[in-house]
Coordinates of N, CA and C in Angstrom, one line a residue:
I1 N 31.6 79.6 116.9 CA 30.6 79.9 115.9 C 30.9 79.1 114.6
G2 N 30.1 78.2 114.2 CA 30.4 77.3 113.1 C 30.1 77.9 111.8
G3 N 30.7 77.3 110.8 CA 30.5 77.7 109.4 C 29.4 76.9 108.7
R4 N 28.3 77.6 108.3 CA 27.1 76.9 107.7 C 26.9 77.3 106.3
A5 N 27.3 78.5 105.9 CA 27.0 79.0 104.6 C 27.7 78.2 103.5
G6 N 28.9 77.8 103.7 CA 29.7 77.1 102.7 C 29.7 75.6 103.0
C7 N 30.3 74.8 102.1 CA 30.3 73.4 102.4 C 31.5 73.1 103.2
G8 N 31.3 72.3 104.3 CA 32.4 71.9 105.2 C 32.7 73.0 106.2
R9 N 33.7 72.8 107.0 CA 34.1 73.8 108.0 C 35.6 74.0 107.9
V10 N 36.0 75.2 108.2 CA 37.4 75.6 108.3 C 37.9 75.2 109.7
P11 N 39.0 74.5 109.9 CA 39.5 74.1 111.2 C 39.6 75.3 112.2
A12 N 39.2 75.0 113.5 CA 39.2 76.1 114.5 C 40.6 76.7 114.7
L13 N 41.6 75.9 114.6 CA 43.0 76.4 114.8 C 43.4 77.3 113.7
V14 N 42.9 77.0 112.5 CA 43.2 77.9 111.4 C 42.5 79.3 111.6
L15 N 41.3 79.2 112.1 CA 40.5 80.5 112.3 C 41.2 81.3 113.4
V16 N 41.6 80.6 114.5 CA 42.2 81.3 115.6 C 43.5 82.0 115.1
A17 N 44.3 81.2 114.4 CA 45.6 81.7 113.9 C 45.4 82.9 112.9
L18 N 44.4 82.8 112.1 CA 44.0 83.9 111.1 C 43.6 85.1 111.9
F19 N 42.8 84.9 112.9 CA 42.4 86.1 113.7 C 43.5 86.8 114.4
L20 N 44.4 86.0 115.0 CA 45.5 86.6 115.8 C 46.5 87.3 114.8
V21 N 46.9 86.6 113.7 CA 47.8 87.2 112.8 C 47.2 88.5 112.2
T22 N 46.0 88.4 111.8 CA 45.4 89.6 111.1 C 45.2 90.7 112.1
S23 N 44.7 90.5 113.3 CA 44.4 91.5 114.3 C 45.7 92.2 114.7
L24 N 46.7 91.3 115.1 CA 48.0 91.9 115.6 C 48.7 92.6 114.5
G25 N 48.7 92.1 113.3 CA 49.3 92.7 112.1 C 48.7 94.1 111.8
A26 N 47.3 94.1 111.8 CA 46.6 95.3 111.6 C 46.9 96.4 112.7
F27 N 46.9 95.9 114.0 CA 47.1 96.8 115.1 C 48.5 97.4 115.0
S28 N 49.5 96.6 114.6 CA 50.9 97.1 114.5 C 50.9 98.1 113.4
F29 N 50.3 97.9 112.3 CA 50.3 98.8 111.1 C 49.6 100.1 111.5
F30 N 48.5 100.1 112.1 CA 47.7 101.3 112.4 C 48.4 102.0 113.6
K31 N 49.0 101.3 114.5 CA 49.8 101.9 115.6 C 50.9 102.7 115.0
L32 N 51.7 102.2 114.1 CA 52.8 102.9 113.5 C 52.3 104.1 112.7
N33 N 51.1 104.0 112.2 CA 50.6 105.2 111.4 C 50.0 106.2 112.2
L34 N 49.9 106.0 113.5 CA 49.4 107.1 114.4 C 50.4 108.3 114.4
G35 N 51.7 108.0 114.3 CA 52.6 109.1 114.2 C 52.7 109.9 115.5
A36 N 53.3 111.0 115.5 CA 53.5 111.9 116.7 C 52.3 112.8 116.9
N37 N 51.4 112.9 115.9 CA 50.2 113.8 116.0 C 49.0 113.1 115.6
P38 N 48.4 112.2 116.5 CA 47.1 111.6 116.2 C 46.0 112.6 116.1
T39 N 45.0 112.2 115.4 CA 43.8 113.1 115.2 C 43.1 113.3 116.6
L40 N 43.1 114.4 117.2 CA 42.5 114.6 118.5 C 41.3 115.5 118.4
K41 N 40.3 115.1 119.2 CA 39.0 115.9 119.2 C 39.0 116.7 120.5
H42 N 38.1 117.6 120.6 CA 38.0 118.5 121.7 C 37.7 117.8 123.0
D43 N 37.0 116.7 122.9 CA 36.6 116.0 124.2 C 37.3 114.7 124.4
D44 N 38.5 114.6 123.7 CA 39.3 113.4 124.0 C 39.7 113.3 125.4
Y45 N 40.0 114.4 126.0 CA 40.4 114.4 127.4 C 39.3 113.8 128.3
E46 N 38.1 114.2 128.1 CA 37.0 113.7 128.9 C 36.9 112.2 128.8
Y47 N 37.0 111.7 127.6 CA 36.9 110.3 127.4 C 38.0 109.5 127.9
T48 N 39.2 110.0 127.8 CA 40.4 109.2 128.2 C 41.0 109.5 129.6
Y49 N 40.4 110.5 130.2 CA 40.9 110.8 131.6 C 40.8 109.6 132.5
P50 N 39.7 108.8 132.5 CA 39.7 107.6 133.4 C 40.7 106.6 133.0
S51 N 41.0 106.5 131.8 CA 42.1 105.5 131.4 C 43.4 105.9 131.9
F52 N 43.8 107.1 131.7 CA 45.1 107.6 132.1 C 45.2 107.6 133.7
N53 N 44.1 108.0 134.3 CA 44.1 108.0 135.8 C 44.2 106.5 136.3
L54 N 43.5 105.6 135.6 CA 43.6 104.2 136.1 C 45.0 103.7 135.9
A55 N 45.7 104.0 134.8 CA 47.0 103.6 134.6 C 48.0 104.2 135.6
R56 N 47.8 105.4 136.0 CA 48.7 106.1 136.9 C 48.4 105.9 138.3
H57 N 47.1 105.9 138.7 CA 46.7 105.9 140.1 C 45.9 104.7 140.5
G58 N 45.5 103.8 139.6 CA 44.7 102.6 139.9 C 43.3 102.8 140.2
E59 N 42.7 104.0 139.8 CA 41.3 104.2 139.9 C 40.8 105.0 138.8
F60 N 39.4 104.9 138.5 CA 38.9 105.6 137.4 C 38.8 107.1 137.6
G61 N 38.3 107.5 138.8 CA 38.0 108.9 139.0 C 39.3 109.7 139.4
S62 N 39.1 111.0 139.4 CA 40.2 111.8 139.8 C 40.5 111.7 141.3
P63 N 41.7 111.6 141.7 CA 42.0 111.5 143.1 C 41.6 112.8 143.9
Y64 N 41.4 113.9 143.1 CA 41.0 115.1 143.7 C 39.5 115.4 143.7
Y65 N 38.8 114.8 142.8 CA 37.4 115.0 142.6 C 36.5 113.9 143.1
G66 N 37.1 112.7 143.4 CA 36.3 111.6 143.9 C 36.3 110.4 143.0
N67 N 35.5 109.4 143.5 CA 35.5 108.1 142.7 C 34.5 108.2 141.6
P68 N 34.5 107.2 140.7 CA 33.6 107.3 139.5 C 32.2 107.3 139.7
L69 N 31.7 106.9 140.9 CA 30.3 107.0 141.3 C 29.9 108.3 141.8
N70 N 30.9 109.2 142.1 CA 30.6 110.5 142.6 C 30.2 111.5 141.5
V71 N 29.0 111.3 141.0 CA 28.6 112.0 139.7 C 28.8 113.5 139.8
A72 N 28.5 114.1 140.9 CA 28.5 115.5 141.0 C 29.9 116.1 140.8
H73 N 30.9 115.3 141.1 CA 32.3 115.9 141.2 C 33.3 115.2 140.2
R74 N 32.9 114.1 139.6 CA 33.8 113.4 138.7 C 34.0 114.2 137.5
T75 N 35.1 113.9 136.7 CA 35.5 114.7 135.5 C 34.8 114.1 134.3
Y76 N 34.0 113.1 134.3 CA 33.4 112.6 133.2 C 32.0 112.0 133.6
D77 N 31.2 111.7 132.6 CA 29.8 111.2 132.9 C 29.5 110.1 131.9
L78 N 30.3 109.1 131.8 CA 30.2 108.0 130.8 C 30.4 106.6 131.4
T79 N 29.9 105.6 130.7 CA 30.0 104.2 131.2 C 31.3 103.7 130.5
V80 N 32.4 103.9 131.1 CA 33.7 103.5 130.4 C 34.4 102.3 131.2
Y81 N 33.6 101.5 131.8 CA 34.2 100.4 132.6 C 34.8 99.3 131.8
Y82 N 34.5 99.2 130.5 CA 35.3 98.3 129.7 C 36.4 99.0 128.9
Y83 N 36.0 100.2 128.4 CA 36.9 101.0 127.6 C 38.2 101.4 128.4
A84 N 37.9 101.9 129.6 CA 39.1 102.4 130.4 C 40.1 101.4 130.8
P85 N 39.7 100.2 131.3 CA 40.7 99.2 131.7 C 41.5 98.7 130.5
V86 N 40.9 98.5 129.4 CA 41.6 98.1 128.2 C 42.6 99.2 127.8
H87 N 42.1 100.4 127.7 CA 42.9 101.5 127.4 C 44.1 101.7 128.4
A88 N 43.8 101.5 129.6 CA 44.8 101.7 130.7 C 45.9 100.6 130.5
A89 N 45.6 99.4 130.2 CA 46.6 98.4 129.9 C 47.5 98.7 128.7
L90 N 46.9 99.3 127.7 CA 47.7 99.7 126.5 C 48.6 100.9 126.9
I91 N 48.1 101.8 127.7 CA 48.9 102.9 128.1 C 50.1 102.4 128.9
R92 N 49.9 101.4 129.8 CA 51.0 100.9 130.6 C 52.1 100.2 129.6
V93 N 51.6 99.6 128.6 CA 52.5 99.0 127.6 C 53.3 99.9 126.7
F94 N 52.5 100.9 126.2 CA 53.1 101.8 125.2 C 53.5 103.2 125.7
G95 N 53.2 103.5 127.0 CA 53.5 104.8 127.5 C 52.3 105.7 127.5
D96 N 52.5 106.8 128.2 CA 51.3 107.7 128.4 C 51.5 109.0 127.7
D97 N 52.2 109.0 126.5 CA 52.3 110.2 125.7 C 51.1 110.4 124.8
V98 N 51.1 111.4 124.0 CA 50.0 111.7 123.2 C 49.6 110.6 122.2
T99 N 50.5 109.8 121.8 CA 50.2 108.7 120.8 C 49.4 107.6 121.5
S100 N 49.3 107.6 122.8 CA 48.6 106.5 123.5 C 47.1 106.9 123.6
I101 N 46.7 108.1 123.3 CA 45.3 108.5 123.5 C 44.4 107.7 122.6
P102 N 44.7 107.4 121.4 CA 43.7 106.6 120.6 C 43.9 105.1 120.7
L103 N 44.7 104.5 121.5 CA 45.1 103.1 121.4 C 44.0 102.2 121.6
A104 N 43.0 102.4 122.4 CA 41.9 101.5 122.6 C 41.1 101.4 121.3
N105 N 40.9 102.5 120.6 CA 40.2 102.5 119.4 C 41.0 101.8 118.3
T106 N 42.3 102.1 118.3 CA 43.2 101.5 117.3 C 43.2 100.0 117.4
L107 N 43.2 99.5 118.6 CA 43.2 98.0 118.8 C 41.9 97.4 118.4
H108 N 40.8 98.0 118.8 CA 39.5 97.5 118.4 C 39.1 97.7 116.9
F109 N 39.7 98.7 116.3 CA 39.6 98.9 114.9 C 40.2 97.7 114.1
A110 N 41.4 97.2 114.6 CA 42.1 96.1 114.1 C 41.2 94.8 114.4
L111 N 40.7 94.7 115.6 CA 39.9 93.5 115.9 C 38.6 93.4 115.1
M112 N 38.0 94.5 114.8 CA 36.8 94.5 114.0 C 37.0 93.9 112.6
G113 N 38.1 94.4 112.0 CA 38.4 93.9 110.7 C 38.7 92.4 110.7
A114 N 39.5 92.0 111.7 CA 39.9 90.6 111.8 C 38.7 89.7 112.1
L115 N 37.8 90.2 113.0 CA 36.6 89.4 113.3 C 35.7 89.2 112.1
G116 N 35.5 90.2 111.3 CA 34.7 90.1 110.1 C 35.3 89.2 109.1
L117 N 36.6 89.3 109.0 CA 37.3 88.4 108.0 C 37.2 86.9 108.4
V118 N 37.4 86.7 109.7 CA 37.3 85.3 110.2 C 35.9 84.7 110.2
Y119 N 34.9 85.6 110.5 CA 33.5 85.2 110.5 C 33.1 84.7 109.1
F120 N 33.5 85.4 108.0 CA 33.2 85.0 106.7 C 34.0 83.8 106.2
V121 N 35.3 83.8 106.6 CA 36.2 82.7 106.2 C 35.6 81.4 106.8
A122 N 35.1 81.4 108.0 CA 34.5 80.3 108.7 C 33.4 79.7 107.9
R123 N 32.8 80.5 107.1 CA 31.7 80.0 106.2 C 32.1 79.8 104.8
R124 N 33.4 79.9 104.6 CA 34.1 79.7 103.3 C 33.6 80.8 102.3
Q125 N 33.3 81.9 102.8 CA 32.9 83.1 101.9 C 34.1 84.0 101.9
W126 N 35.2 83.5 101.3 CA 36.5 84.2 101.3 C 36.4 85.6 100.8
L127 N 35.8 85.8 99.6 CA 35.8 87.1 99.0 C 35.1 88.1 99.9
M128 N 34.0 87.7 100.5 CA 33.2 88.5 101.4 C 34.0 89.0 102.6
G129 N 34.8 88.1 103.1 CA 35.7 88.4 104.3 C 36.7 89.4 103.9
V130 N 37.3 89.3 102.8 CA 38.3 90.2 102.3 C 37.7 91.6 102.1
F131 N 36.5 91.6 101.4 CA 35.8 92.9 101.2 C 35.4 93.6 102.5
F132 N 35.0 92.8 103.5 CA 34.6 93.4 104.8 C 35.8 94.1 105.4
A133 N 36.9 93.4 105.5 CA 38.1 94.0 106.2 C 38.6 95.2 105.4
A134 N 38.6 95.0 104.0 CA 39.1 96.1 103.2 C 38.2 97.3 103.3
A135 N 36.9 97.1 103.3 CA 36.0 98.2 103.3 C 36.1 99.0 104.7
L136 N 36.2 98.2 105.8 CA 36.3 98.8 107.1 C 37.6 99.6 107.2
W137 N 38.7 99.0 106.8 CA 40.1 99.6 107.0 C 40.4 100.7 106.0
T138 N 39.6 100.9 105.0 CA 39.8 102.0 104.1 C 38.7 103.1 104.2
D139 N 37.7 102.9 105.1 CA 36.7 103.9 105.2 C 37.2 105.2 105.8
P140 N 37.0 106.3 105.1 CA 37.6 107.6 105.6 C 37.1 107.9 107.0
M141 N 35.8 107.7 107.3 CA 35.3 108.1 108.6 C 35.9 107.1 109.7
A142 N 35.9 105.9 109.4 CA 36.5 104.9 110.4 C 38.0 105.2 110.6
L143 N 38.7 105.6 109.5 CA 40.1 105.9 109.7 C 40.4 107.1 110.5
E144 N 39.4 108.0 110.5 CA 39.5 109.2 111.3 C 39.2 108.9 112.8
I145 N 38.2 108.1 113.0 CA 37.8 107.8 114.4 C 38.9 106.9 115.1
Y146 N 39.5 106.0 114.4 CA 40.5 105.1 115.1 C 41.7 105.9 115.6
R147 N 41.8 107.1 115.1 CA 43.0 108.0 115.6 C 42.6 108.9 116.7
T148 N 41.4 108.8 117.3 CA 40.9 109.7 118.3 C 40.7 108.9 119.6
G149 N 40.5 109.6 120.7 CA 40.3 109.0 122.0 C 38.8 108.7 122.3
R150 N 37.9 109.1 121.4 CA 36.5 108.8 121.6 C 36.3 107.3 121.5
P151 N 35.5 106.7 122.3 CA 35.4 105.2 122.3 C 34.4 104.6 121.3
E152 N 34.1 105.3 120.2 CA 33.1 104.8 119.3 C 33.5 103.4 118.7
V153 N 34.8 103.3 118.3 CA 35.2 102.1 117.7 C 35.2 100.9 118.7
T154 N 35.6 101.2 119.9 CA 35.6 100.2 121.0 C 34.2 99.7 121.2
C155 N 33.2 100.7 121.3 CA 31.8 100.4 121.4 C 31.3 99.6 120.2
G156 N 31.7 100.0 119.0 CA 31.3 99.3 117.8 C 31.7 97.9 117.7
F157 N 32.9 97.6 118.3 CA 33.4 96.2 118.3 C 32.5 95.4 119.1
G158 N 32.0 95.8 120.3 CA 31.1 95.1 121.1 C 29.8 94.8 120.4
I159 N 29.3 95.9 119.7 CA 28.0 95.7 119.0 C 28.2 94.7 117.9
L160 N 29.3 94.7 117.2 CA 29.6 93.8 116.1 C 29.6 92.3 116.6
V161 N 30.3 92.1 117.8 CA 30.3 90.8 118.4 C 28.9 90.3 118.7
A162 N 28.1 91.2 119.3 CA 26.8 90.8 119.7 C 25.9 90.5 118.5
T163 N 26.0 91.4 117.5 CA 25.2 91.2 116.3 C 25.5 89.9 115.5
L164 N 26.8 89.6 115.4 CA 27.2 88.4 114.7 C 26.8 87.1 115.5
A165 N 26.9 87.2 116.8 CA 26.4 86.1 117.6 C 24.9 85.9 117.5
I166 N 24.2 87.0 117.6 CA 22.7 86.8 117.5 C 22.3 86.3 116.1
W167 N 23.0 86.8 115.1 CA 22.7 86.3 113.7 C 23.0 84.8 113.6
D168 N 24.1 84.4 114.2 CA 24.5 83.0 114.2 C 23.4 82.1 114.9
R169 N 22.9 82.7 116.0 CA 21.8 82.0 116.7 C 20.5 81.9 116.0
W170 N 20.1 83.1 115.4 CA 18.8 83.2 114.7 C 18.8 82.6 113.3
A171 N 19.8 83.1 112.5 CA 19.7 82.7 111.1 C 20.4 81.4 110.8
E172 N 21.5 81.1 111.5 CA 22.3 79.9 111.3 C 21.8 78.7 112.2
H173 N 20.9 79.0 113.1 CA 20.3 78.0 114.0 C 21.4 77.3 114.9
N174 N 22.3 78.1 115.3 CA 23.4 77.6 116.2 C 22.9 77.6 117.6
R175 N 22.6 76.5 118.2 CA 22.0 76.4 119.5 C 23.0 76.2 120.7
A176 N 24.3 76.4 120.4 CA 25.3 76.3 121.4 C 25.1 77.4 122.4
R177 N 25.3 77.1 123.7 CA 25.1 78.1 124.7 C 26.2 79.2 124.6
A178 N 27.3 78.8 124.1 CA 28.4 79.8 124.0 C 28.0 81.0 123.1
V179 N 27.1 80.8 122.2 CA 26.7 81.8 121.3 C 26.0 82.9 122.1
L180 N 25.1 82.5 123.0 CA 24.4 83.5 123.8 C 25.4 84.2 124.7
S181 N 26.4 83.5 125.3 CA 27.4 84.1 126.1 C 28.2 85.2 125.4
I182 N 28.5 84.8 124.1 CA 29.3 85.8 123.3 C 28.5 87.0 123.0
A183 N 27.2 86.8 122.7 CA 26.3 87.9 122.4 C 26.2 88.8 123.7
A184 N 26.1 88.2 124.8 CA 26.0 89.0 126.1 C 27.3 89.8 126.3
A185 N 28.4 89.1 126.1 CA 29.7 89.7 126.4 C 29.9 90.9 125.5
G186 N 29.5 90.8 124.2 CA 29.6 91.9 123.3 C 28.8 93.1 123.6
G187 N 27.5 92.8 124.1 CA 26.6 93.8 124.5 C 27.1 94.6 125.7
V188 N 27.7 93.8 126.7 CA 28.2 94.4 127.9 C 29.4 95.3 127.6
A189 N 30.3 94.8 126.7 CA 31.5 95.5 126.4 C 31.1 96.9 125.7
A190 N 30.1 96.8 124.8 CA 29.6 98.0 124.2 C 29.0 99.0 125.1
A191 N 28.2 98.5 126.0 CA 27.5 99.4 127.0 C 28.5 100.0 128.0
C192 N 29.6 99.3 128.2 CA 30.6 99.7 129.2 C 31.7 100.5 128.5
S193 N 31.5 100.9 127.2 CA 32.5 101.7 126.5 C 31.9 103.1 126.2
H194 N 30.6 103.1 125.9 CA 30.0 104.4 125.6 C 28.5 104.2 125.9
S195 N 27.9 105.3 126.3 CA 26.5 105.3 126.6 C 25.6 104.9 125.4
A196 N 26.1 105.3 124.2 CA 25.4 104.9 123.0 C 25.2 103.4 122.9
G197 N 26.2 102.7 123.4 CA 26.1 101.2 123.3 C 24.9 100.6 124.0
V198 N 24.4 101.3 125.1 CA 23.2 100.9 125.8 C 22.0 101.0 124.9
F199 N 21.9 102.2 124.2 CA 20.7 102.4 123.4 C 20.7 101.5 122.1
V200 N 21.9 101.3 121.5 CA 22.0 100.4 120.4 C 21.8 98.9 120.8
G201 N 22.2 98.6 122.0 CA 22.1 97.2 122.5 C 20.7 96.8 122.9
I202 N 19.8 97.8 123.2 CA 18.4 97.5 123.6 C 17.7 96.7 122.5
P203 N 17.6 97.2 121.3 CA 16.9 96.4 120.3 C 17.5 95.1 120.0
L204 N 18.9 95.0 120.1 CA 19.5 93.7 119.9 C 19.1 92.7 121.0
F205 N 19.0 93.2 122.2 CA 18.6 92.4 123.4 C 17.2 91.9 123.2
L206 N 16.3 92.9 122.8 CA 14.9 92.5 122.6 C 14.7 91.5 121.5
F207 N 15.5 91.6 120.5 CA 15.4 90.7 119.3 C 15.9 89.3 119.8
L208 N 16.9 89.3 120.6 CA 17.4 88.0 121.1 C 16.4 87.3 122.0
I209 N 15.7 88.1 122.8 CA 14.6 87.5 123.6 C 13.5 87.0 122.8
A210 N 13.1 87.8 121.8 CA 11.9 87.4 120.9 C 12.2 86.2 120.2
T211 N 13.4 86.0 119.7 CA 13.7 84.8 118.9 C 14.1 83.6 119.7
N212 N 14.2 83.8 121.0 CA 14.4 82.6 121.9 C 13.4 82.5 123.0
L213 N 12.2 83.1 122.7 CA 11.1 83.2 123.7 C 10.7 81.8 124.2
R214 N 10.5 80.9 123.3 CA 10.0 79.5 123.7 C 11.1 78.8 124.6
A215 N 12.3 78.9 124.2 CA 13.4 78.3 125.0 C 13.4 79.0 126.4
L216 N 13.3 80.3 126.4 CA 13.4 81.0 127.7 C 12.2 80.6 128.6
L217 N 11.0 80.5 128.0 CA 9.8 80.1 128.8 C 9.9 78.7 129.4
T218 N 10.5 77.8 128.6 CA 10.6 76.4 129.1 C 11.6 76.3 130.2
T219 N 12.5 77.3 130.4 CA 13.5 77.2 131.4 C 13.1 77.9 132.7
L220 N 12.0 78.6 132.7 CA 11.5 79.3 133.8 C 10.8 78.4 134.8

């Protein structure tokens, strides 16, 4: 995604390095601040059961209740096919104790701030990037959610990716095919993290079609 708002462009390697350093640094900081008692909600078990089961047994559904498509007997009723594998990988790395329950949200909380920062830095809007990351990482509601097992932050990260890519396509007139692929990937990740991602993604998808209708018709 190129930088068009400011004059010139920030080198891609600088942006990649900034994203990696910022996201990993933020994740490490927030991971340390989870402590022994993360903020747990009453339905965290429902959301994180597939993750822990995948890490322990290699499948989403309970080995006693059936596979994830066995709706009548499974222990959850959510589209967690992005959320659970990412969370399971983190559980395998950091262990399966109580502090691992929020890890998928913690990671994507760090990624959201880093992505917003890099997006604005790419346009040489330095102050806006700093404000974005600072506003996100100090918001009381966001700080509470990143400490839970509910996948709202993970879903929100996918929506943010899709929204920024669509904006780059529509407002910045970036016609690179990769932009559409990024938008699609973000939408799929959101939809496969929480059912709300499907409903939020529908207007984004329709907007993307509407703003690229001529191009789509010429390829049919």
